[in-house]
Coordinates of C-alpha atoms in Angstrom, one line a residue:
X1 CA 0.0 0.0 0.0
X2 CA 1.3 3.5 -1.6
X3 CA 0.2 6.1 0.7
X4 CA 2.5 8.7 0.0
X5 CA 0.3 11.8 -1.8
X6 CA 1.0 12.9 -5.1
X7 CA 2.0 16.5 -5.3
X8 CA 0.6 18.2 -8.7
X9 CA 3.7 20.4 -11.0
X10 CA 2.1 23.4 -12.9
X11 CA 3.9 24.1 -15.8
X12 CA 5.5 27.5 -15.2
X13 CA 5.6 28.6 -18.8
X14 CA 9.0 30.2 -18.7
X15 CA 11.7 29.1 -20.9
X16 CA 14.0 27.1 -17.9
X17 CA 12.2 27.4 -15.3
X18 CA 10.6 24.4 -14.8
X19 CA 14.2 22.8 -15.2
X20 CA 15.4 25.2 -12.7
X21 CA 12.5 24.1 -10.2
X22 CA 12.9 20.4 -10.9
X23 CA 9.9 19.9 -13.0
X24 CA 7.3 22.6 -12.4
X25 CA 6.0 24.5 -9.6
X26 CA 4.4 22.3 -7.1
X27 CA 0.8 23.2 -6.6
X28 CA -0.4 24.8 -3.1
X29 CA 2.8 25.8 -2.4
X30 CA 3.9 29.4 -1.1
X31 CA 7.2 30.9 -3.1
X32 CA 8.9 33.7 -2.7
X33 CA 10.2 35.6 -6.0
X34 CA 13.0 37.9 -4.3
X35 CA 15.5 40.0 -5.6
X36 CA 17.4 42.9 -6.7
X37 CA 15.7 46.0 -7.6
X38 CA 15.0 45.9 -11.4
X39 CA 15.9 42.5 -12.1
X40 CA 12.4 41.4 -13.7
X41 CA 10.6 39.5 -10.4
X42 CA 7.0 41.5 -11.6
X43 CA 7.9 40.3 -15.4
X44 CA 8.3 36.4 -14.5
X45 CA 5.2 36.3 -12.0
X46 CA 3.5 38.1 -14.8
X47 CA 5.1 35.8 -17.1
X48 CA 3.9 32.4 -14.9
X49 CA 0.4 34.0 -14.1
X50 CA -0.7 34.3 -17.7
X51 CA 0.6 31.1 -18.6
X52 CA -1.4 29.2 -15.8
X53 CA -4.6 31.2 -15.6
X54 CA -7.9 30.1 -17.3
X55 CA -11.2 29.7 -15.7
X56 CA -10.8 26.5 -14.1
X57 CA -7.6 28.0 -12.4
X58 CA -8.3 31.9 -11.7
X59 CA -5.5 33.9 -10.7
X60 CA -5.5 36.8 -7.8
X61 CA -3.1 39.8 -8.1
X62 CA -2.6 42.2 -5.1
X63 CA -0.2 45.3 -5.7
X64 CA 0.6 46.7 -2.7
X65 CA 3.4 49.0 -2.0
X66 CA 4.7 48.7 -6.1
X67 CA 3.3 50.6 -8.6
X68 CA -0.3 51.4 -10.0
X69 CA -1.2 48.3 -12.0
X70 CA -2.8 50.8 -15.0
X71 CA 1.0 52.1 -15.1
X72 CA 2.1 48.6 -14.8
X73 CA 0.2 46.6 -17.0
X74 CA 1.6 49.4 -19.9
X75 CA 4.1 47.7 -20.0
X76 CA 3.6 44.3 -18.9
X77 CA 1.1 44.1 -22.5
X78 CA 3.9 44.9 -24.7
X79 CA 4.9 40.8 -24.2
X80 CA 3.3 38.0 -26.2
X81 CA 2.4 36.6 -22.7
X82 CA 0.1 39.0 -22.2
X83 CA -3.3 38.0 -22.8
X84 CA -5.7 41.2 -22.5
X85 CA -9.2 38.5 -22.2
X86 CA -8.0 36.9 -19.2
X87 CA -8.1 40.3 -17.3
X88 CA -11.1 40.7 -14.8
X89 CA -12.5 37.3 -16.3
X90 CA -9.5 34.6 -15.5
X91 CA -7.4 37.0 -13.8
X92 CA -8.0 39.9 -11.1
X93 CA -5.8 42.9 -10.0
X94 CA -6.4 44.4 -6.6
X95 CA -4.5 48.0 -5.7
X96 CA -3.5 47.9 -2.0
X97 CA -1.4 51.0 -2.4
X98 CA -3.5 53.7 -0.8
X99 CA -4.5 51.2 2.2
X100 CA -1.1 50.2 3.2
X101 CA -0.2 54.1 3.0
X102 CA -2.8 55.0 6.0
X103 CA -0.6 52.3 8.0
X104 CA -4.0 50.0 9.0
X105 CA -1.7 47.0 8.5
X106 CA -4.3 44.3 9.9
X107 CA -7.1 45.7 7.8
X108 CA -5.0 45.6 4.8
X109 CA -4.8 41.7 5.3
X110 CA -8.0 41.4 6.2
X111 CA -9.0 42.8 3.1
X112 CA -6.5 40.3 1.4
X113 CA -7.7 37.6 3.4
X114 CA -12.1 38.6 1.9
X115 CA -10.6 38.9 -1.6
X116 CA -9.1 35.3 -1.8
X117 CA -12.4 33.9 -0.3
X118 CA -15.0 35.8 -2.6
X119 CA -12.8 35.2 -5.7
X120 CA -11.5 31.5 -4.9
X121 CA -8.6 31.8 -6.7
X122 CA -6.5 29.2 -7.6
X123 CA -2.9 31.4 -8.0
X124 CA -2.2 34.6 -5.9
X125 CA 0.5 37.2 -6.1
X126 CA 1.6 39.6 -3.3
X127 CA 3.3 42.3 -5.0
X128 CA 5.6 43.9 -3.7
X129 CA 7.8 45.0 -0.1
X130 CA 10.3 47.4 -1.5
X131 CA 13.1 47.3 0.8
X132 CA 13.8 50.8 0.9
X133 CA 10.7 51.0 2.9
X134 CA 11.5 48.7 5.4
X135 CA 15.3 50.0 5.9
X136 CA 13.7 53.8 6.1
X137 CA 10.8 52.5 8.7
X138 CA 13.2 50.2 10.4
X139 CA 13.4 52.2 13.8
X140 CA 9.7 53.6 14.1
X141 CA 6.9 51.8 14.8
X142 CA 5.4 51.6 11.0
X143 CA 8.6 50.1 10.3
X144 CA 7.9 47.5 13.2
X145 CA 4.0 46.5 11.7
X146 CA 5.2 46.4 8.1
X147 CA 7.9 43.5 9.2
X148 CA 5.0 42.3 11.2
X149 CA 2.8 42.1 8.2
X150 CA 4.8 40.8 5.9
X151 CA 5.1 37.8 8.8
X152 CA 1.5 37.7 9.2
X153 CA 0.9 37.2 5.3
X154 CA 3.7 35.1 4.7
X155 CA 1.9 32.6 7.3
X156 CA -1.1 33.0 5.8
X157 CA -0.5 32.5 2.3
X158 CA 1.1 28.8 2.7
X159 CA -2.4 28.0 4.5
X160 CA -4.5 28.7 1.2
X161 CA -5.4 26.0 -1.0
X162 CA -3.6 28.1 -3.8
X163 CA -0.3 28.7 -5.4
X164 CA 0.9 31.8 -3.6
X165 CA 4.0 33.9 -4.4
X166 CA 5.1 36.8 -2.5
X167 CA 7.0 39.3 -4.6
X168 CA 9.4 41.4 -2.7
X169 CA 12.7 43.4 -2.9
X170 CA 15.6 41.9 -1.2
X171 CA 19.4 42.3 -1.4
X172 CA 21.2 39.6 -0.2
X173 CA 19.5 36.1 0.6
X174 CA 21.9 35.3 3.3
X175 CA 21.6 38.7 5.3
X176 CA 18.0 38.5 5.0
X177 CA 16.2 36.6 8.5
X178 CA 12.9 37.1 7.6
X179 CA 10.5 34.4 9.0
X180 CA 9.0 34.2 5.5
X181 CA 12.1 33.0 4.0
X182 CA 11.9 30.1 6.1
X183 CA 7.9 29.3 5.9
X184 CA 8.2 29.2 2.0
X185 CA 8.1 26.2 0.2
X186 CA 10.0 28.0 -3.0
X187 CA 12.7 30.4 -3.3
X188 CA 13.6 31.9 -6.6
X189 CA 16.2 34.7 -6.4
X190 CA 16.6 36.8 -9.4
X191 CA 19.5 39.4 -9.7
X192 CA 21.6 42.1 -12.1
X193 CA 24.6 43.3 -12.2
X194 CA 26.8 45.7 -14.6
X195 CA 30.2 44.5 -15.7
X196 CA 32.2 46.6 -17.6
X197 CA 29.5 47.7 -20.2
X198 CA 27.3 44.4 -19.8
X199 CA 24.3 44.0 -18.3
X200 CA 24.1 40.1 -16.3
X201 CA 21.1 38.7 -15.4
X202 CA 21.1 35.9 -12.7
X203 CA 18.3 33.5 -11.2
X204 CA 19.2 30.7 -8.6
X205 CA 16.5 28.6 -7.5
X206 CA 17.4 28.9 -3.7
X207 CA 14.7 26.4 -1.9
X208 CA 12.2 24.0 -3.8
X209 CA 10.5 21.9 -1.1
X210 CA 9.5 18.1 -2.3
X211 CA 12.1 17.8 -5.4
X212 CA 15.2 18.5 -6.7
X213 CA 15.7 22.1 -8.3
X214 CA 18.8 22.9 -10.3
X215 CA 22.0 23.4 -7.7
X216 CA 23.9 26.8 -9.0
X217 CA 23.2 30.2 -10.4
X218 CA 22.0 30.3 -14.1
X219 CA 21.8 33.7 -16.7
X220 CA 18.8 35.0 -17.4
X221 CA 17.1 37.4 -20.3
X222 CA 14.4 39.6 -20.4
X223 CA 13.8 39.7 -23.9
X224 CA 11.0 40.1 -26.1
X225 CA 9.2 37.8 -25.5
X226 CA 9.7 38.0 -21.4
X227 CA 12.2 35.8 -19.3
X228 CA 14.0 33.3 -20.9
X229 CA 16.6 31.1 -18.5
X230 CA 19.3 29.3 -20.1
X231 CA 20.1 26.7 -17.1
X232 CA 23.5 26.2 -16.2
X233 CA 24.8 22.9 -18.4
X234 CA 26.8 20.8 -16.9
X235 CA 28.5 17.4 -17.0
X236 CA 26.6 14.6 -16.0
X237 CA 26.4 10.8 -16.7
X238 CA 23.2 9.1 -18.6
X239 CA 22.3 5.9 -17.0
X240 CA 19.4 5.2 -19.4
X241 CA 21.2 5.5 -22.6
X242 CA 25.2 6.5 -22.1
X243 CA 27.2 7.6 -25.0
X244 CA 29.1 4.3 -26.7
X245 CA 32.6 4.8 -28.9
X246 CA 33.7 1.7 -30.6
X247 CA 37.0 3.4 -31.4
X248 CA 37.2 2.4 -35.0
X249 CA 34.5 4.4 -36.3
X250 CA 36.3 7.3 -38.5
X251 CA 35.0 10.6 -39.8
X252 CA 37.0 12.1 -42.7
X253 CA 37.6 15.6 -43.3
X254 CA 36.9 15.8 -46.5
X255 CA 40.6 16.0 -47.6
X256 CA 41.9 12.4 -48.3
X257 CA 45.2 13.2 -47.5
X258 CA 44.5 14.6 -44.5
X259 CA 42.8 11.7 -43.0
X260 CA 46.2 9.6 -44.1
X261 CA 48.0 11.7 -42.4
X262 CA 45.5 11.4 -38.7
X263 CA 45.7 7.9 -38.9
X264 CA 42.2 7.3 -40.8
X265 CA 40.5 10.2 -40.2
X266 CA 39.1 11.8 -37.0
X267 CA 37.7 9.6 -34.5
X268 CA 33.8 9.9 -33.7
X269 CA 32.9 11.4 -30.8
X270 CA 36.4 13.7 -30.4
X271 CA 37.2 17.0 -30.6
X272 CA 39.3 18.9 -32.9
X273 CA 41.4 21.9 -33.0
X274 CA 42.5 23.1 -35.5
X275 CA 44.9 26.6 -35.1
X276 CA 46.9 28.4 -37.1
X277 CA 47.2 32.4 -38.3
X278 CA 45.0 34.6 -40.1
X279 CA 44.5 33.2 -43.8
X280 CA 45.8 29.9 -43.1
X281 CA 42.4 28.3 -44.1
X282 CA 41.3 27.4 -40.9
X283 CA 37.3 28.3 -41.6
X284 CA 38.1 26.5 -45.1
X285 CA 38.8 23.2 -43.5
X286 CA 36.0 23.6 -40.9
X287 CA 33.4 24.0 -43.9
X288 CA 35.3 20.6 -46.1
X289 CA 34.4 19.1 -42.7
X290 CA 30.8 20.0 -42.5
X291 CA 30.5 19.4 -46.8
X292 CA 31.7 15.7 -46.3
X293 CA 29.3 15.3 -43.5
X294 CA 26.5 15.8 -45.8
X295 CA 28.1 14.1 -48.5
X296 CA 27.6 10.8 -46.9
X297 CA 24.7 11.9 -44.9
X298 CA 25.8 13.2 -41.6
X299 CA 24.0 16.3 -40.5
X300 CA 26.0 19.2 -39.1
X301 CA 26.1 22.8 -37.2
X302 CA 28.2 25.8 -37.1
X303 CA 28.3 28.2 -34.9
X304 CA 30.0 31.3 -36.3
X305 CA 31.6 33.6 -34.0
X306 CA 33.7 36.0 -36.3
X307 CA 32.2 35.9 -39.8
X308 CA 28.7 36.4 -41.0
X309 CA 27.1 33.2 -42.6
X310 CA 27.5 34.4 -46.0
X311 CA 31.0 35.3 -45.6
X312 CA 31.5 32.1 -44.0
X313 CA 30.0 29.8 -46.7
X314 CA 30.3 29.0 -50.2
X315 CA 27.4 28.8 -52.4
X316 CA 28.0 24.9 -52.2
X317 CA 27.4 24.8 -48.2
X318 CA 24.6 27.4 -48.5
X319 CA 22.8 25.1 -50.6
X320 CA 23.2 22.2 -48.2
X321 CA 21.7 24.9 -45.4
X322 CA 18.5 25.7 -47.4
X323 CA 18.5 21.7 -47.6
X324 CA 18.8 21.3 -44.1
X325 CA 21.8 19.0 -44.1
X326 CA 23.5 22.1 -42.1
X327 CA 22.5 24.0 -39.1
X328 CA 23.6 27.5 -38.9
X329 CA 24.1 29.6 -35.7
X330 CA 24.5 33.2 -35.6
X331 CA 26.3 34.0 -32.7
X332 CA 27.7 37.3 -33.4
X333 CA 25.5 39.2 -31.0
X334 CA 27.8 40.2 -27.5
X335 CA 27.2 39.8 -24.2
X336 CA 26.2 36.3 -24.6
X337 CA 27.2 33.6 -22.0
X338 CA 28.3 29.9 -22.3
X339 CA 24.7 29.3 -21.1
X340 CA 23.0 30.8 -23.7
X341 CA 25.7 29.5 -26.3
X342 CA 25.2 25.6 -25.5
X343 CA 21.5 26.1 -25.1
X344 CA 21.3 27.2 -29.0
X345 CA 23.8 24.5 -29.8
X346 CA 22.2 21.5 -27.7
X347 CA 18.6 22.4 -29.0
X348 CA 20.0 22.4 -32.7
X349 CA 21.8 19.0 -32.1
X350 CA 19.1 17.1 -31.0
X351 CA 16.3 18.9 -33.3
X352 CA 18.7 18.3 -36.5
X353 CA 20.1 14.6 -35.1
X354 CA 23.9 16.4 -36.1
X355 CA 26.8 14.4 -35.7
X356 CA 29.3 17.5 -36.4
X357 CA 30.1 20.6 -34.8
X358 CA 32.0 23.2 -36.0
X359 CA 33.1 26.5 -33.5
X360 CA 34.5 29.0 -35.8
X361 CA 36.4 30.7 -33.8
X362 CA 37.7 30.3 -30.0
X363 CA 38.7 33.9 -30.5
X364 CA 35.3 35.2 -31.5
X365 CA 33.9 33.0 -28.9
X366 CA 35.2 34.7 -26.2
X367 CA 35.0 38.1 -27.6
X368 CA 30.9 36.9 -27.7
X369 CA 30.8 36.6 -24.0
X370 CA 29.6 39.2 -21.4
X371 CA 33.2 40.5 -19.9
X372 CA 32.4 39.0 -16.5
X373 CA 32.0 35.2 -18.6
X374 CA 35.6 35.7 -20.1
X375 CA 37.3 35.4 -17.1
X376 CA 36.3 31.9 -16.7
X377 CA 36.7 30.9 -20.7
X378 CA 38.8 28.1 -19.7
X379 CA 36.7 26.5 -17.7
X380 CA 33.5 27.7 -19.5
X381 CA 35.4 26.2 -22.9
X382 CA 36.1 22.8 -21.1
X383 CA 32.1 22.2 -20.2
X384 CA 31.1 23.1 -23.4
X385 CA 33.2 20.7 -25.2
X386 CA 32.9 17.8 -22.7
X387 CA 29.0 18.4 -22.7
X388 CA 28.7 18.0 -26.5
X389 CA 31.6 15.0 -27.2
X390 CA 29.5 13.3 -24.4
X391 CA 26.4 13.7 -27.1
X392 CA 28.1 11.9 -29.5
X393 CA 28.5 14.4 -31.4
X394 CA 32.5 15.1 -33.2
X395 CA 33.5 18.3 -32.7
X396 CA 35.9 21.0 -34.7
X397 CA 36.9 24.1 -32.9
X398 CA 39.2 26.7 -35.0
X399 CA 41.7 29.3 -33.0
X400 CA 43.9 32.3 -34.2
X401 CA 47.2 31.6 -33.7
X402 CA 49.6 34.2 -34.1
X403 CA 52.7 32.8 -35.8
X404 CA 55.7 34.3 -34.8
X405 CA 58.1 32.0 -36.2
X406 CA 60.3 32.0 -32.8
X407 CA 58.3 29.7 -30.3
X408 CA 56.1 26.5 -31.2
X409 CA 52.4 27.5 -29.6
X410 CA 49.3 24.9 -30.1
X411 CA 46.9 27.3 -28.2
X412 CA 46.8 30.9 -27.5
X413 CA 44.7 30.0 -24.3
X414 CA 46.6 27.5 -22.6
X415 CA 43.5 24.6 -23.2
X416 CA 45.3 22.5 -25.9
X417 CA 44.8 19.5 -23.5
X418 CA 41.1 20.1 -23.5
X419 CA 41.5 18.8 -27.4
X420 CA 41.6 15.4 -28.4
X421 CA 43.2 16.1 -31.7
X422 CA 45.2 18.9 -33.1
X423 CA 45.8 20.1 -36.4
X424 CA 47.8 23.4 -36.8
X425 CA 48.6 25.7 -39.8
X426 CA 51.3 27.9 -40.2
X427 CA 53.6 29.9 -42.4
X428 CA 57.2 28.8 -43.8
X429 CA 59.5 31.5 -45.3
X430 CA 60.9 30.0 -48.8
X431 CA 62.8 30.8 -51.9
X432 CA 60.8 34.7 -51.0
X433 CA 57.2 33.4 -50.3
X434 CA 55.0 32.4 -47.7
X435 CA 54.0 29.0 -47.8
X436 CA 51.5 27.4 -45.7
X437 CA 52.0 24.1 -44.1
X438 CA 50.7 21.5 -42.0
X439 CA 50.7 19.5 -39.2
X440 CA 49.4 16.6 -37.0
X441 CA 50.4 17.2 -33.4
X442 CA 48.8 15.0 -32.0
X443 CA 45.1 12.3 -32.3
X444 CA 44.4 11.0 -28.8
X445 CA 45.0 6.8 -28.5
X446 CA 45.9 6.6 -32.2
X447 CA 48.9 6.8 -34.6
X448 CA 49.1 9.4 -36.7
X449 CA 51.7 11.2 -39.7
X450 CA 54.5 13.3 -37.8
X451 CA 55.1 15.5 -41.5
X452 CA 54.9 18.4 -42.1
X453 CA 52.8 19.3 -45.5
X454 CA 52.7 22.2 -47.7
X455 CA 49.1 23.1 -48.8
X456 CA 47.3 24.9 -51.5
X457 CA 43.5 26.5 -51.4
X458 CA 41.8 27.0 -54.2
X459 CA 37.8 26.6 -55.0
X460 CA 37.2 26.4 -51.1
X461 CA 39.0 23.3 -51.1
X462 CA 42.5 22.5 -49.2
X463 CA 44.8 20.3 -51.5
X464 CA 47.6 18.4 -49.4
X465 CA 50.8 18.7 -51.1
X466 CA 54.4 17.3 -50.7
X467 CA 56.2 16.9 -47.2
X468 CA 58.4 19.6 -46.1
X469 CA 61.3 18.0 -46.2
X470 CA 60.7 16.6 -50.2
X471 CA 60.6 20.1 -51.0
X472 CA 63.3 21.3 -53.6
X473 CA 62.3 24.7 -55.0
X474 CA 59.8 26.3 -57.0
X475 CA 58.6 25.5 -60.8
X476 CA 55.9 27.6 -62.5
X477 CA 53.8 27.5 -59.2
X478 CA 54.0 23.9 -58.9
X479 CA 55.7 22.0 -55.9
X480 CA 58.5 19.4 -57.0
X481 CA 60.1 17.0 -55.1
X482 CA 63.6 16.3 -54.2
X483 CA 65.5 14.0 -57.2
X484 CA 62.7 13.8 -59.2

């Protein structure tokens, strides 16, 4: 006999969130939205209300010491979410504004208390304890029955058979020893910052009672559409259905030669970088790559970092993107985070079934992030490329590497070792030319060619030529080898 009850998980309607909260918002329960000033808490439990409301599940709305809700629902209609028939039909706003300002604290929730009976509503929001207020009123005795209030309601709420939230402004959740932080089921703490000239938006999911929420602070957007979360990806195991690598299975890179020369081509499921200067043909090989992918039927995706998408493709892979045998990803906008990137990558992956990846380039990439992201690009870099390897998926990364003919670099971040191949490019001073040349430094658990190649690109293509040391001068343009 099962007698353990069955908790109910409303679907929050905000991109994240339920992955944040471990599934959905348990119903009946009493959360607390807290938070910075400005840092969207009115937008999500706008953005959850209009989701969830209907008239089988009516939602209650008291504004209390924010602003009018004419002034705020201005605004609040400029998102899709909004949904002007549900007011005053599925959903009800009540101004406490003028009530709390004559200080009659106990009839203000006793007026609270009448509303939720007469209108039976399934949802309420409190909305919302500025904590300006509290820190001005702290010594008098206003100050005294607001904090007494806001106790008095926080107990109350969690005893209606509704799904409460309590909207207030908070700075730190630590400092903060508020009974109501500790009668709340749910704690979502939202926050901003300015770094440098970038505006971060944070959300941690502090308290969930009854299930497991997402551990770890996650980036946030408030964007046209409303909030959108990009939860924190990280490194985990599957159980039901883990990754397997047979360790034979080859990809080629389009360039027979070059797949002698790594030992049979580039194992499935690793990750390549390839580096080398500007002009070496570094975004040339990333697109052969993707090209032989969908020559034999292997979906891909590129996500370009430096170069628009029609500077980064010939009019051969732009026809394979309007055929949809490659996934494109403009990533050229700033201020992103690694978040954001891998939850644009991951989505395209599964939705397209891809089996390549192509970054083009680490540089761009970190020039993409928010400022207060690049100071963790090493370790933001290292997730990203053991989350997607452990997809399945085979991954190309390109680097600038300035070539400076005096030291031997394979990384201009120190990550090298995060590769499980590397290819590099570079520049060789001869007979008054620069010729480019190539490398195999090194393909994880596998023999591979120790030359070094000149190259040629032409039509898009890279042509493997002789090895360095068979070279013997130069003939109309054409390479010759030694005693020929």
């Amino acid at each position: 006999m099962n007698d353990k009850v069955t908790i109910t998980r409303l679907a929050t309607g905000v991109t994240g969130l339920d992955d944040l909260l471990g599934g959905g918002l348990p119903e009946f329960s009493f959360n607390l939205i807290a938070g910075t000033p400005g840092s969207g808490k009115t937008t999500l439990a706008h953005q959850i209300m209009f989701s969830l409301a209907n008239p089988d599940r009516r939602a209650l709305f008291f504004t209390v010491l924010g602003e009018p809700p004419l002034k705020m629902l201005r605004y609040q209609q400029q998102f899709p979410f909004f949904d002007i028939s549900k007011i005053n039909n599925s959903i009800k706003f009540v101004n406490l504004a003028s009530d709390m300002q004559d200080g009659d604290f106990e009839g203000v929730l006793a007026r609270i208390i009448s509303e939720v009976q007469n209108f039976s509503p399934s949802l309420v929001f409190v909305d919302s304890f500025r904590s300006v207020v509290e820190s001005i009123r702290a010594k008098d005795a206003i100050g005294t029955s607001l904090a007494q209030f806001i106790q008095q309601l926080g107990m109350q709420m969690t005893s209606w058979q509704a799904t409460s939230f309590l909207i207030g402004e908070y700075l730190v959740p630590e400092e903060e020893s508020s009974p109501v932080f500790t009668v709340a089921d749910g704690i979502i703490w939202m926050s901003q910052m300015v770094h440098r000239d970038a505006m971060v938006r944070k959300i941690q999911v502090v308290k969930m009672r009854g299930q497991a929420q997402s551990a770890g602070i996650h980036t946030f957007r408030i964007n046209n559409s409303g909030v959108e979360i990009f939860p924190r990806a990280v490194i985990q195991s599957s159980t039901n259905a883990p990754v397997q690598f047979s360790g034979d299975q080859r990809l080629s890179m389009g360039v027979p030669l070059l797949d002698d020369m790594m030992g049979g081509g580039l194992p499935a499921g690793y990750s390549l970088l390839v580096v080398g200067p500007s002009g070496s043909g570094k975004s040339v090989l990333a697109t052969q790559f993707l090209a032989e992918g969908a020559r034999v039927g292997e979906k891909g995706v590129i996500a370009a970092f430096e170069k628009s998408p029609n500077q980064l493709l010939s009019h051969q892979m732009n026809a394979m993107v309007k055929h949809g045998q490659i996934g494109l990803i403009n990533t050229r906008t700033l201020d992103l985070s690694i978040d954001e990137i891998l939850h644009d990558l991951i989505a395209l992956i599964n939705s397209m079934q891809a089996k390549r990846v192509v970054i083009d380039s680490l540089s761009g990439f970190e020039l993409a992030l928010a400022p207060v992201y690049r100071e963790d690009f090493r370790e933001a870099l290292y997730r990203m490329v053991a989350i997607l390897t452990g997809m399945g998926v085979t991954v190309l990364m390109t680097a600038e590497l300035e070539d400076q003919y005096t030291e031997l670099r394979f990384s201009s971040y120190g990550n090298a070792f995060l590769a499980d191949a590397i290819l590099m490019q570079r520049y060789v001073e001869m007979s008054g030319q620069l010729r480019r040349v190539m490398s195999v430094v090194k393909v994880r658990a596998s023999v591979h060619s120790k030359e070094i190649r000149f190259y040629e690109i032409g039509d898009d293509q890279i042509r493997i030529g002789v090895p360095l040391t068979a070279y013997k001068g130069i003939l109309s343009g054409q390479l010759a080898l030694a005693d020929e």
